[in-house]
XYZ file of C-alpha atoms in Angstrom:
666
model
C 14.571 17.937 -16.440
C 16.903 18.994 -19.239
C 16.746 17.866 -22.863
C 20.416 16.940 -22.604
C 19.533 14.224 -20.085
C 16.281 13.034 -21.653
C 16.908 12.959 -25.389
C 19.685 10.301 -25.465
C 17.502 7.770 -23.594
C 14.447 8.774 -25.633
C 16.417 8.297 -28.847
C 17.589 4.859 -27.762
C 14.014 3.955 -26.804
C 12.588 4.981 -30.174
C 15.370 3.271 -32.140
C 14.943 0.063 -30.145
C 11.193 0.080 -30.629
C 11.530 0.710 -34.347
C 14.006 -2.143 -34.701
C 11.694 -4.464 -32.798
C 8.688 -3.506 -34.900
C 10.583 -4.258 -38.108
C 11.576 -7.605 -36.649
C 8.056 -8.686 -35.765
C 8.324 -11.873 -37.796
C 10.870 -13.244 -35.311
C 9.739 -15.897 -32.876
C 9.843 -15.258 -29.155
C 12.781 -17.062 -27.618
C 12.140 -19.586 -24.916
C 14.343 -19.542 -21.827
C 14.514 -23.018 -20.305
C 13.443 -23.108 -16.700
C 12.338 -19.499 -16.533
C 9.423 -18.759 -14.223
C 6.921 -16.604 -16.110
C 5.175 -13.977 -13.979
C 2.829 -11.117 -14.770
C 4.322 -8.195 -16.735
C 6.538 -5.700 -14.991
C 10.313 -5.303 -15.453
C 12.687 -7.828 -17.041
C 11.597 -9.608 -20.207
C 11.203 -13.341 -19.806
C 9.353 -15.388 -22.426
C 8.295 -12.111 -24.038
C 6.959 -10.559 -20.832
C 8.459 -8.423 -18.116
C 9.254 -10.041 -14.793
C 8.933 -8.355 -11.390
C 11.108 -10.592 -9.258
C 13.790 -10.899 -11.931
C 14.946 -7.324 -11.320
C 14.638 -6.971 -7.565
C 10.876 -6.524 -7.277
C 8.383 -8.454 -5.187
C 5.407 -10.711 -5.959
C 3.006 -11.794 -3.211
C 0.867 -14.472 -4.829
C -2.634 -15.588 -3.945
C -1.071 -18.775 -2.554
C 1.177 -16.708 -0.264
C -1.775 -14.659 0.988
C -3.897 -17.752 1.590
C -1.177 -19.443 3.598
C 0.060 -16.476 5.656
C -3.405 -15.000 6.325
C -1.893 -11.517 6.874
C -3.827 -9.195 9.165
C -2.068 -6.058 7.905
C 0.577 -4.917 5.415
C 3.411 -5.634 7.872
C 2.513 -9.321 7.698
C 1.711 -9.100 3.973
C 5.312 -8.136 3.116
C 7.065 -10.051 5.921
C 8.879 -12.314 3.421
C 10.423 -9.500 1.372
C 13.512 -7.624 2.540
C 13.113 -4.899 -0.105
C 9.941 -3.653 1.605
C 9.690 -2.207 5.099
C 6.535 -1.142 6.918
C 6.186 1.367 9.748
C 4.618 -0.026 12.924
C 1.494 0.580 14.960
C -2.197 0.414 14.107
C -3.529 -0.008 10.574
C -3.742 3.674 9.520
C -0.147 4.362 10.569
C 1.324 1.687 8.316
C 3.085 2.947 5.208
C 5.302 0.843 3.016
C 8.783 1.868 1.933
C 10.512 0.219 -1.041
C 14.310 0.481 -0.763
C 13.596 3.209 1.816
C 11.351 5.229 -0.548
C 7.863 5.944 0.848
C 4.792 4.697 -1.055
C 3.840 8.186 -2.290
C 6.868 7.966 -4.591
C 5.526 4.884 -6.353
C 2.525 4.482 -8.643
C 0.236 2.647 -6.184
C -2.973 1.170 -7.619
C -5.777 -1.133 -6.487
C -7.283 -2.928 -9.494
C -5.747 -0.208 -11.654
C -7.168 2.726 -9.661
C -4.420 5.125 -8.427
C -4.265 5.553 -4.642
C -2.754 9.033 -4.401
C -0.163 10.459 -2.032
C 0.134 10.122 1.729
C -1.556 13.097 3.365
C 0.535 13.284 6.563
C 3.711 11.445 7.519
C 2.445 10.560 11.011
C -0.442 8.579 9.538
C -0.886 6.818 6.235
C -3.826 7.814 4.074
C -4.885 4.440 2.690
C -6.098 1.407 4.598
C -5.252 -1.639 2.466
C -7.099 -4.647 3.881
C -5.355 -7.932 2.959
C -8.684 -9.771 3.349
C -9.710 -8.531 -0.109
C -6.415 -9.145 -1.888
C -5.713 -11.689 -4.595
C -2.074 -10.709 -5.248
C 0.437 -7.863 -5.020
C 3.251 -6.857 -7.360
C 5.921 -4.353 -6.378
C 8.027 -3.015 -9.222
C 11.150 -1.447 -7.774
C 12.994 1.239 -9.699
C 12.711 1.841 -13.452
C 8.980 1.592 -14.205
C 7.339 1.086 -17.591
C 5.493 3.971 -19.256
C 2.137 2.213 -18.817
C 2.703 1.839 -15.047
C 1.041 5.235 -14.673
C 1.904 8.851 -13.979
C 4.319 9.636 -11.151
C 6.084 6.266 -10.939
C 9.154 7.897 -9.416
C 10.644 4.860 -7.655
C 8.527 2.079 -9.158
C 4.971 0.822 -8.833
C 2.799 -1.180 -6.416
C -0.162 -3.058 -7.876
C -2.768 -4.551 -5.552
C -5.296 -6.873 -7.191
C -8.473 -7.886 -5.375
C -10.383 -11.161 -5.626
C -13.438 -11.733 -7.798
C -16.087 -14.338 -8.518
C -14.103 -16.310 -11.096
C -11.147 -16.539 -8.689
C -13.217 -18.360 -6.050
C -15.705 -20.465 -8.033
C -14.819 -24.120 -8.430
C -15.077 -25.689 -11.869
C -18.656 -26.331 -12.884
C -20.233 -24.177 -10.149
C -22.248 -21.049 -10.884
C -22.530 -19.614 -7.379
C -20.871 -19.852 -4.023
C -19.927 -18.148 -0.825
C -17.228 -17.933 1.777
C -17.240 -17.331 5.524
C -14.083 -16.525 7.451
C -13.697 -16.168 11.191
C -10.603 -15.829 13.363
C -9.586 -14.946 16.890
C -6.160 -13.820 18.003
C -4.333 -13.153 21.255
C -2.414 -10.008 22.228
C -5.188 -7.645 21.167
C -5.720 -9.222 17.750
C -9.319 -9.963 18.718
C -12.027 -11.085 16.313
C -11.902 -10.812 12.538
C -14.761 -11.900 10.289
C -15.596 -11.774 6.604
C -18.490 -12.928 4.446
C -18.521 -13.207 0.653
C -21.065 -14.246 -1.971
C -20.408 -14.628 -5.693
C -21.730 -16.241 -8.832
C -22.176 -16.256 -12.606
C -25.313 -16.394 -14.730
C -25.152 -16.363 -18.505
C -23.068 -13.248 -19.248
C -23.205 -11.836 -15.726
C -20.873 -12.371 -12.789
C -21.003 -10.769 -9.370
C -18.985 -10.642 -6.186
C -19.724 -9.029 -2.808
C -17.646 -9.205 0.359
C -17.601 -7.495 3.745
C -14.895 -7.667 6.399
C -14.496 -6.335 9.930
C -11.958 -6.620 12.724
C -12.192 -5.580 16.348
C -9.693 -5.989 19.158
C -7.625 -4.303 21.857
C -4.322 -2.484 22.115
C -1.401 -4.884 21.751
C 1.683 -5.401 23.936
C 5.281 -5.520 22.766
C 7.662 -8.315 23.740
C 8.327 -6.719 27.132
C 4.637 -6.489 28.014
C 4.359 -2.740 27.383
C 0.923 -1.796 25.996
C 0.984 0.487 22.957
C -2.047 2.804 23.245
C -4.281 3.364 20.237
C -3.205 0.211 18.389
C -6.425 -1.821 18.522
C -7.576 -3.248 15.153
C -10.741 -1.486 13.954
C -11.038 -2.001 10.215
C -14.248 -2.192 8.243
C -14.400 -2.871 4.544
C -16.556 -3.854 1.618
C -15.876 -4.890 -1.960
C -18.469 -5.370 -4.700
C -18.076 -6.173 -8.407
C -20.614 -6.729 -11.172
C -19.444 -7.813 -14.616
C -21.227 -8.463 -17.898
C -19.805 -10.143 -21.002
C -21.461 -9.874 -24.414
C -20.234 -10.572 -27.937
C -16.586 -10.589 -26.883
C -16.819 -7.488 -24.706
C -16.656 -7.177 -20.920
C -17.844 -4.338 -18.697
C -17.217 -4.342 -14.941
C -18.466 -1.964 -12.263
C -16.641 -2.130 -8.926
C -16.970 -0.444 -5.539
C -14.384 -0.553 -2.774
C -14.823 0.844 0.733
C -12.436 0.862 3.660
C -12.504 2.568 7.037
C -10.532 2.549 10.247
C -12.436 4.221 13.072
C -11.154 4.140 16.666
C -9.357 6.161 19.335
C -5.728 6.685 18.324
C -2.677 8.520 19.641
C -2.156 11.906 18.063
C 0.953 10.927 16.078
C 0.493 7.302 15.191
C 3.983 6.395 14.002
C 5.661 7.288 17.308
C 5.221 6.871 21.050
C 5.224 10.538 22.061
C 6.175 11.086 25.704
C 4.799 7.664 26.746
C 1.393 9.327 26.746
C -1.663 7.085 26.946
C -4.012 9.812 25.691
C -6.040 8.798 22.633
C -8.496 10.708 20.466
C -11.138 9.759 17.886
C -9.718 9.228 14.397
C -11.450 8.088 11.233
C -9.628 7.294 7.997
C -11.834 6.183 5.108
C -11.795 5.606 1.366
C -14.577 5.131 -1.203
C -13.843 4.146 -4.802
C -16.049 3.485 -7.824
C -14.580 2.226 -11.090
C -16.008 1.230 -14.473
C -13.797 -0.892 -16.705
C -14.102 -2.175 -20.266
C -11.963 -4.986 -21.703
C -12.107 -7.406 -24.642
C -12.786 -11.053 -23.767
C -11.446 -12.432 -27.062
C -8.727 -9.989 -28.130
C -6.946 -10.138 -31.464
C -3.378 -9.254 -32.302
C -4.398 -5.702 -33.200
C -7.318 -5.185 -30.820
C -6.769 -5.775 -27.099
C -8.224 -2.648 -25.487
C -8.765 -1.497 -21.921
C -10.735 1.559 -20.835
C -11.468 2.686 -17.291
C -13.086 5.568 -15.424
C -12.856 5.991 -11.660
C -13.822 8.330 -8.841
C -12.559 8.099 -5.277
C -12.630 10.000 -2.020
C -10.121 9.815 0.844
C -11.079 11.346 4.184
C -9.056 11.907 7.341
C -11.033 13.207 10.309
C -9.552 13.917 13.746
C -11.866 16.035 15.953
C -11.701 17.175 19.566
C -7.986 17.764 19.977
C -5.996 20.968 20.465
C -2.891 22.140 22.307
C -1.793 25.741 22.785
C 1.678 27.064 23.492
C 2.399 30.796 24.142
C -1.140 31.605 23.103
C -0.731 29.909 19.691
C -2.107 26.516 18.670
C 0.697 24.018 17.978
C -1.451 20.967 17.330
C -5.126 20.512 16.731
C -8.078 19.068 14.913
C -7.388 17.751 11.437
C -9.930 17.475 8.630
C -8.517 16.399 5.271
C -10.273 15.292 2.117
C -9.176 14.473 -1.422
C -11.501 13.748 -4.345
C -10.210 12.123 -7.502
C -11.598 11.646 -10.994
C -9.553 9.905 -13.645
C -9.411 7.418 -16.439
C -7.376 5.325 -18.837
C -7.673 4.228 -22.470
C -5.117 1.918 -24.023
C -4.662 -0.830 -26.596
C -2.075 -3.588 -26.814
C -0.824 -4.665 -30.239
C 0.679 -8.151 -30.475
C 3.537 -8.507 -32.938
C 5.747 -11.411 -33.916
C 8.490 -10.273 -31.535
C 6.328 -9.034 -28.682
C 3.748 -6.371 -27.850
C 3.291 -2.609 -27.973
C 0.901 -0.884 -25.569
C -0.211 2.663 -26.336
C -2.746 4.870 -24.630
C -3.726 7.961 -22.695
C -4.504 8.514 -18.998
C -5.725 11.477 -16.970
C -6.321 12.414 -13.359
C -7.815 15.378 -11.512
C -7.530 15.656 -7.717
C -9.107 18.247 -5.411
C -7.624 18.642 -1.912
C -9.394 20.220 1.067
C -7.488 21.077 4.234
C -9.304 22.605 7.218
C -6.962 24.516 9.535
C -7.435 23.727 13.210
C -8.855 26.049 15.837
C -8.878 29.739 14.961
C -5.693 29.556 12.890
C -6.306 31.572 9.691
C -7.268 31.159 6.891
C -9.560 28.210 7.721
C -10.511 25.947 4.809
C -7.907 25.647 2.051
C -8.262 24.082 -1.382
C -5.712 22.838 -3.894
C -6.038 21.070 -7.223
C -3.731 18.996 -9.408
C -4.474 17.843 -12.946
C -2.537 15.514 -15.219
C -3.026 14.159 -18.732
C -0.528 11.932 -20.466
C 0.062 9.761 -23.492
C 2.320 6.718 -23.425
C 3.732 3.873 -25.485
C 5.585 0.825 -24.176
C 7.087 -1.995 -26.226
C 8.069 -5.402 -24.883
C 10.022 -7.701 -27.191
C 11.920 -10.995 -27.135
C 14.256 -12.096 -29.918
C 15.725 -15.416 -31.012
C 19.270 -14.281 -30.232
C 18.557 -14.189 -26.490
C 18.047 -10.435 -26.256
C 14.847 -9.208 -24.593
C 13.842 -5.579 -24.496
C 11.300 -3.346 -22.788
C 11.316 0.325 -23.703
C 8.861 3.193 -23.815
C 8.099 6.819 -23.226
C 5.295 9.027 -22.022
C 4.496 12.733 -22.385
C 2.555 14.429 -19.577
C 1.085 17.820 -18.834
C 0.748 18.772 -15.167
C -1.299 21.617 -13.656
C -1.224 22.810 -10.056
C -3.564 25.370 -8.490
C -2.513 26.231 -4.937
C -4.557 27.511 -1.976
C -3.971 31.095 -3.056
C -5.360 30.310 -6.522
C -1.911 30.513 -8.129
C -1.841 28.343 -11.265
C 1.229 26.533 -12.594
C 1.399 24.472 -15.806
C 4.259 22.515 -17.365
C 4.942 19.558 -19.659
C 7.559 16.837 -19.534
C 8.823 13.599 -21.076
C 9.524 10.304 -19.299
C 11.585 7.541 -20.899
C 12.581 4.042 -19.823
C 14.454 1.049 -21.127
C 15.340 -2.411 -19.795
C 17.307 -4.980 -21.776
C 18.454 -8.493 -20.945
C 20.717 -11.002 -22.647
C 20.595 -14.760 -22.113
C 24.273 -15.681 -22.314
C 23.677 -19.310 -21.274
C 20.495 -21.394 -20.892
C 18.621 -19.987 -17.906
C 21.168 -17.234 -17.168
C 20.708 -13.632 -18.243
C 22.197 -10.266 -17.442
C 20.067 -7.138 -17.525
C 20.301 -3.370 -17.321
C 17.545 -0.806 -16.988
C 17.228 2.954 -16.693
C 14.472 5.538 -16.554
C 14.168 9.305 -16.427
C 10.727 10.216 -15.112
C 8.977 13.590 -15.123
C 6.699 13.811 -12.088
C 4.945 17.133 -12.542
C 4.102 19.312 -9.551
C 4.403 17.249 -6.377
C 2.195 18.494 -3.497
C 3.923 16.364 -0.855
C 2.266 15.855 2.539
C -0.567 18.284 1.989
C -1.911 17.637 5.506
C 0.886 19.867 6.831
C -1.107 22.866 5.568
C -3.520 22.407 8.449
C -0.944 24.023 10.754
C 0.183 26.906 8.481
C -1.101 30.460 8.741
C -2.234 32.711 5.903
C 1.330 33.926 5.229
C 2.318 30.466 3.941
C 2.676 30.490 0.125
C 4.039 28.470 -2.786
C 7.655 29.209 -3.682
C 7.733 31.586 -6.690
C 10.355 29.234 -8.200
C 8.414 26.024 -7.498
C 9.214 23.479 -10.249
C 8.063 20.027 -11.362
C 9.838 17.091 -9.723
C 11.865 14.440 -11.551
C 13.275 10.974 -10.877
C 16.090 8.847 -12.241
C 16.513 5.086 -11.861
C 19.298 2.705 -12.836
C 19.340 -1.074 -12.311
C 21.806 -3.761 -13.395
C 22.040 -7.387 -12.411
C 21.882 -11.096 -13.069
C 18.846 -13.373 -13.264
C 19.007 -17.178 -13.186
C 16.564 -20.081 -13.346
C 17.624 -23.720 -13.434
C 15.275 -26.649 -12.929
C 13.748 -26.046 -9.486
C 15.765 -23.039 -8.313
C 15.861 -19.351 -9.178
C 18.101 -16.461 -8.212
C 18.502 -12.751 -8.782
C 21.092 -10.099 -7.981
C 20.163 -6.449 -8.576
C 22.125 -3.254 -8.025
C 19.848 -0.209 -7.874
C 20.220 3.568 -7.766
C 17.152 5.816 -7.453
C 17.195 9.635 -7.315
C 14.201 11.866 -6.574
C 14.686 15.571 -7.216
C 12.379 18.479 -6.441
C 9.658 16.746 -4.411
C 7.222 19.039 -2.615
C 8.400 20.125 0.849
C 6.540 22.336 3.342
C 9.403 24.523 4.593
C 8.163 26.056 7.848
C 11.185 28.336 8.283
C 10.874 29.732 4.757
C 7.077 29.878 4.992
C 6.436 28.202 1.658
C 5.880 25.010 -0.312
C 9.179 24.517 -2.071
C 11.288 21.866 -3.797
C 13.250 19.475 -1.588
C 16.888 18.598 -2.168
C 17.625 15.357 -3.975
C 16.722 12.095 -2.227
C 18.699 9.020 -3.207
C 18.588 5.299 -2.451
C 21.313 3.033 -3.778
C 22.314 -0.466 -2.911
C 21.826 -4.124 -3.702
C 19.102 -6.740 -3.323
C 19.573 -10.503 -3.603
C 16.828 -13.122 -3.953
C 16.799 -16.894 -4.263
C 14.410 -19.828 -3.986
C 14.457 -23.622 -4.241
C 11.472 -25.963 -4.551
C 11.190 -29.732 -4.250
C 7.597 -30.413 -5.236
C 6.038 -30.614 -1.782
C 7.882 -27.609 -0.413
C 10.038 -24.593 -1.048
C 12.594 -22.382 0.629
C 13.444 -18.811 -0.230
C 15.544 -15.932 0.996
C 16.213 -12.292 0.225
C 18.712 -9.658 1.318
C 18.616 -5.910 0.768
C 21.131 -3.218 1.617
C 20.123 0.380 0.910
C 22.037 3.591 1.505
C 19.432 6.360 1.730
C 20.510 10.019 1.614
C 19.248 13.564 1.029
C 21.585 16.024 -0.644
C 24.399 13.553 -0.001
C 23.763 13.277 3.760
C 22.365 10.188 5.520
C 18.654 10.647 6.199
C 17.276 10.603 9.726
C 14.461 8.271 10.930
C 11.913 11.099 11.111
C 9.026 9.378 9.344
C 9.350 11.396 6.152
C 9.554 10.827 2.406
C 12.530 8.488 2.713
C 13.748 6.443 5.687
C 17.041 4.699 6.503
C 16.785 0.906 6.441
C 20.383 -0.367 6.297
C 20.630 -4.168 6.015
C 17.503 -6.348 5.841
C 17.066 -10.071 5.205
C 14.304 -12.675 5.171
C 14.148 -16.465 5.051
C 10.998 -18.519 4.527
C 10.063 -22.205 4.304
C 6.816 -23.933 3.229
C 6.283 -27.699 3.475
C 3.246 -29.749 2.518
C 2.472 -32.904 4.521
C -0.057 -34.671 2.246
C -0.581 -37.612 4.589
C -2.002 -35.190 7.167
C -3.613 -32.718 4.727
C -1.356 -30.184 6.363
C 0.945 -27.396 5.226
C 3.389 -25.794 7.651
C 5.907 -23.033 7.271
C 7.702 -20.101 8.775
C 9.341 -16.766 8.066
C 12.459 -15.309 9.625
C 12.901 -11.518 9.473
C 16.250 -9.900 10.282
C 17.404 -6.290 10.406
C 20.964 -5.197 11.036
C 22.110 -2.491 13.417
C 21.718 1.042 12.097
C 24.052 3.463 13.840
C 26.367 6.399 13.328
C 27.277 9.859 14.554
C 24.696 11.379 12.223
C 21.990 9.760 14.380
C 23.302 10.541 17.848
C 24.330 14.107 16.977
C 20.741 14.791 15.880
C 19.332 13.349 19.111
C 18.323 9.944 17.744
C 19.390 6.626 19.206
C 20.875 3.793 17.191
C 18.573 1.184 15.674
C 19.216 -2.165 17.346
C 19.382 -5.337 15.304
C 16.432 -7.733 15.583
C 15.386 -11.203 14.464
C 11.711 -12.186 14.332
C 10.300 -15.673 13.708
C 6.746 -16.227 12.418
C 5.142 -19.656 11.935
C 1.911 -21.002 10.455
C -0.016 -24.203 9.835
C -2.886 -24.820 7.405
C -5.087 -27.915 7.745
C -7.701 -29.109 5.257
C -9.824 -31.915 6.769
C -10.023 -34.941 4.475
C -13.807 -35.270 4.654
C -14.492 -31.545 4.332
C -12.612 -30.204 1.345
C -14.447 -26.884 1.683
C -13.006 -26.201 5.137
C -9.600 -24.705 5.944
C -8.222 -24.230 9.453
C -5.402 -21.720 9.888
C -3.106 -21.275 12.848
C -0.417 -18.605 12.923
C 2.024 -17.419 15.552
C 3.659 -14.086 14.758
C 6.804 -13.111 16.661
C 7.072 -16.619 18.064
C 10.080 -15.769 20.271
C 8.361 -12.663 21.714
C 11.044 -10.281 20.438
C 10.893 -6.629 21.525
C 11.588 -4.613 18.378
C 10.349 -1.857 16.116
C 10.122 -2.241 12.380
C 12.452 -0.405 10.033
C 11.008 2.829 8.602
C 9.668 3.557 12.101
C 10.825 6.355 14.399
C 13.574 5.582 16.878
C 14.048 7.325 20.251
C 14.550 11.068 19.888
C 15.584 12.546 23.257
C 15.052 16.308 22.761
C 11.367 15.730 21.970
C 10.736 12.733 24.227
C 9.945 10.460 21.295
C 10.062 6.685 21.751
C 9.865 3.891 19.185
C 6.477 2.492 18.277
C 7.160 -1.154 19.038
C 5.739 -4.020 17.012
C 3.449 -6.602 18.667
C 4.915 -9.305 20.871
C 3.942 -12.955 20.440
C 0.516 -13.139 18.786
C -1.326 -16.413 18.124
C -4.323 -16.513 15.774
C -6.732 -19.361 15.020
C -8.915 -19.019 11.940
C -11.548 -20.965 10.038
C -12.591 -20.518 6.400
C -15.604 -22.325 4.924
C -16.612 -22.294 1.257
C -20.171 -23.200 0.369
């Protein structure tokens, strides 16, 4: 990153923040009809707004109604997000075609790290534990965390105070469901309570089923659900302070195909695979903050493990595939304080992260066990302001130092500056235009470090290996009038210098620039007992100016995507019904066929649900969902498509799947 490109935006950021601080006696403007959401990108009522600039919010109400079994179903109503198909561990989300490793992904504030191998995701996110999700697309705030190249994804899990009814001090929840088409049995059990200053929450969840069939009745091997998870939290509040200790565990353990995001040669061979994650976090917050003292401090440790034994293939006397044993251990923390001023807030703090990677080469391929390490420490400041003249502003910067020690004990160190700014202007009641930009320094990106398991001892780090950078630009219109809202966002995201394991060159090097540009449109209308919403996204995804291929990598082509959803309450029957329509346009071109790939066919998928709360048992909820109601044969965008030279076939999504579930609170 050059000073010529950074300093102008940094100067604007500092000038804007200084002006806002001097104007702290101004009152925050109120925008009639604006829907106020949790902080993220556009300022509305003094806070940033995710959906107002093309992002996504999946609320607790959405999760409760849809009862998603995996992240494909979790994001089914949002065209900006695509999910690769198959079993749980293979599912990775892409935002505007950018893979999740390029976003700052956190669960309750704990960073989730990069994807270890593009054929299988590294993190198993179980929707059973989720309270809400926010996806910030594009220009991220400085306090979103280190490495927010293309935005941020924030998963928030449930806790005791989310589930306890007013006046109760303890409770529990039991959930049980059974689904067709391999969905099988899913069960969860939770207990929670409060006593004086203490609160606690504990929950376990498990799912077990069979391989599913696509719409044509073809069975996809290695796709059976096999998740296990646990979540525990203990909090204590005293004299205005709160301390919370949390533990999160997730595991997927079953026989899987060797490359889970493709159907390789129509093979039915499966092998044991275990993907697991353990996380401990300790968090401190203030229960009764003041204008000048609203702190947050957190420490966390986590371990991700990927274990695939008992598999090897040899070609010409040399192993070409084999066992895989990956592990990453993380220690990090955060300290920040938010200052409330007359015109808004300023958040300032420091964060750090140290990650050790272990990669065990398969078979007798030298050099055996490899180790890498990355370290990061950064300071940040982010201001969010709203003024009486209709102008709202979010701007900030962060300074980071990044260290990388590779498997040959080569050490690299560098520093960089990241800056961001988003401004909006309310030109008429409920209508505002906005523009945002960011220039983000990403440090040394290790990419898909699992690829090292197949490299010999001659593989090295490029002598000219450099830190990666990202640029984001967004402009658009946001509107809110009475019971409807709308948003139009044009986006342009560039990622430069990401880590790439170049087999031909025999080194970890910097990849050419990835870019995603396009438009996303959102709208919703509510009428008290119901709502309807829709979204449309078109993204042109390229590398070094050329259209990217659907090869499961860092970025994926998505083309045109759209969703439509409806929810309707029927109070006389204590019933809520609804549905979601997912559409993807055809993705074709010479660039696909010349490389051996087939065109992506268009598809339309209809999902429906019903939720019934018996009148005499207000603690009981019955759920019924039918996913892919019309039994469409399709594969989700950001999945592989047929690749004839290597006998690769698409990994199709499930055909019609009906699920009946029961939840009881006690």
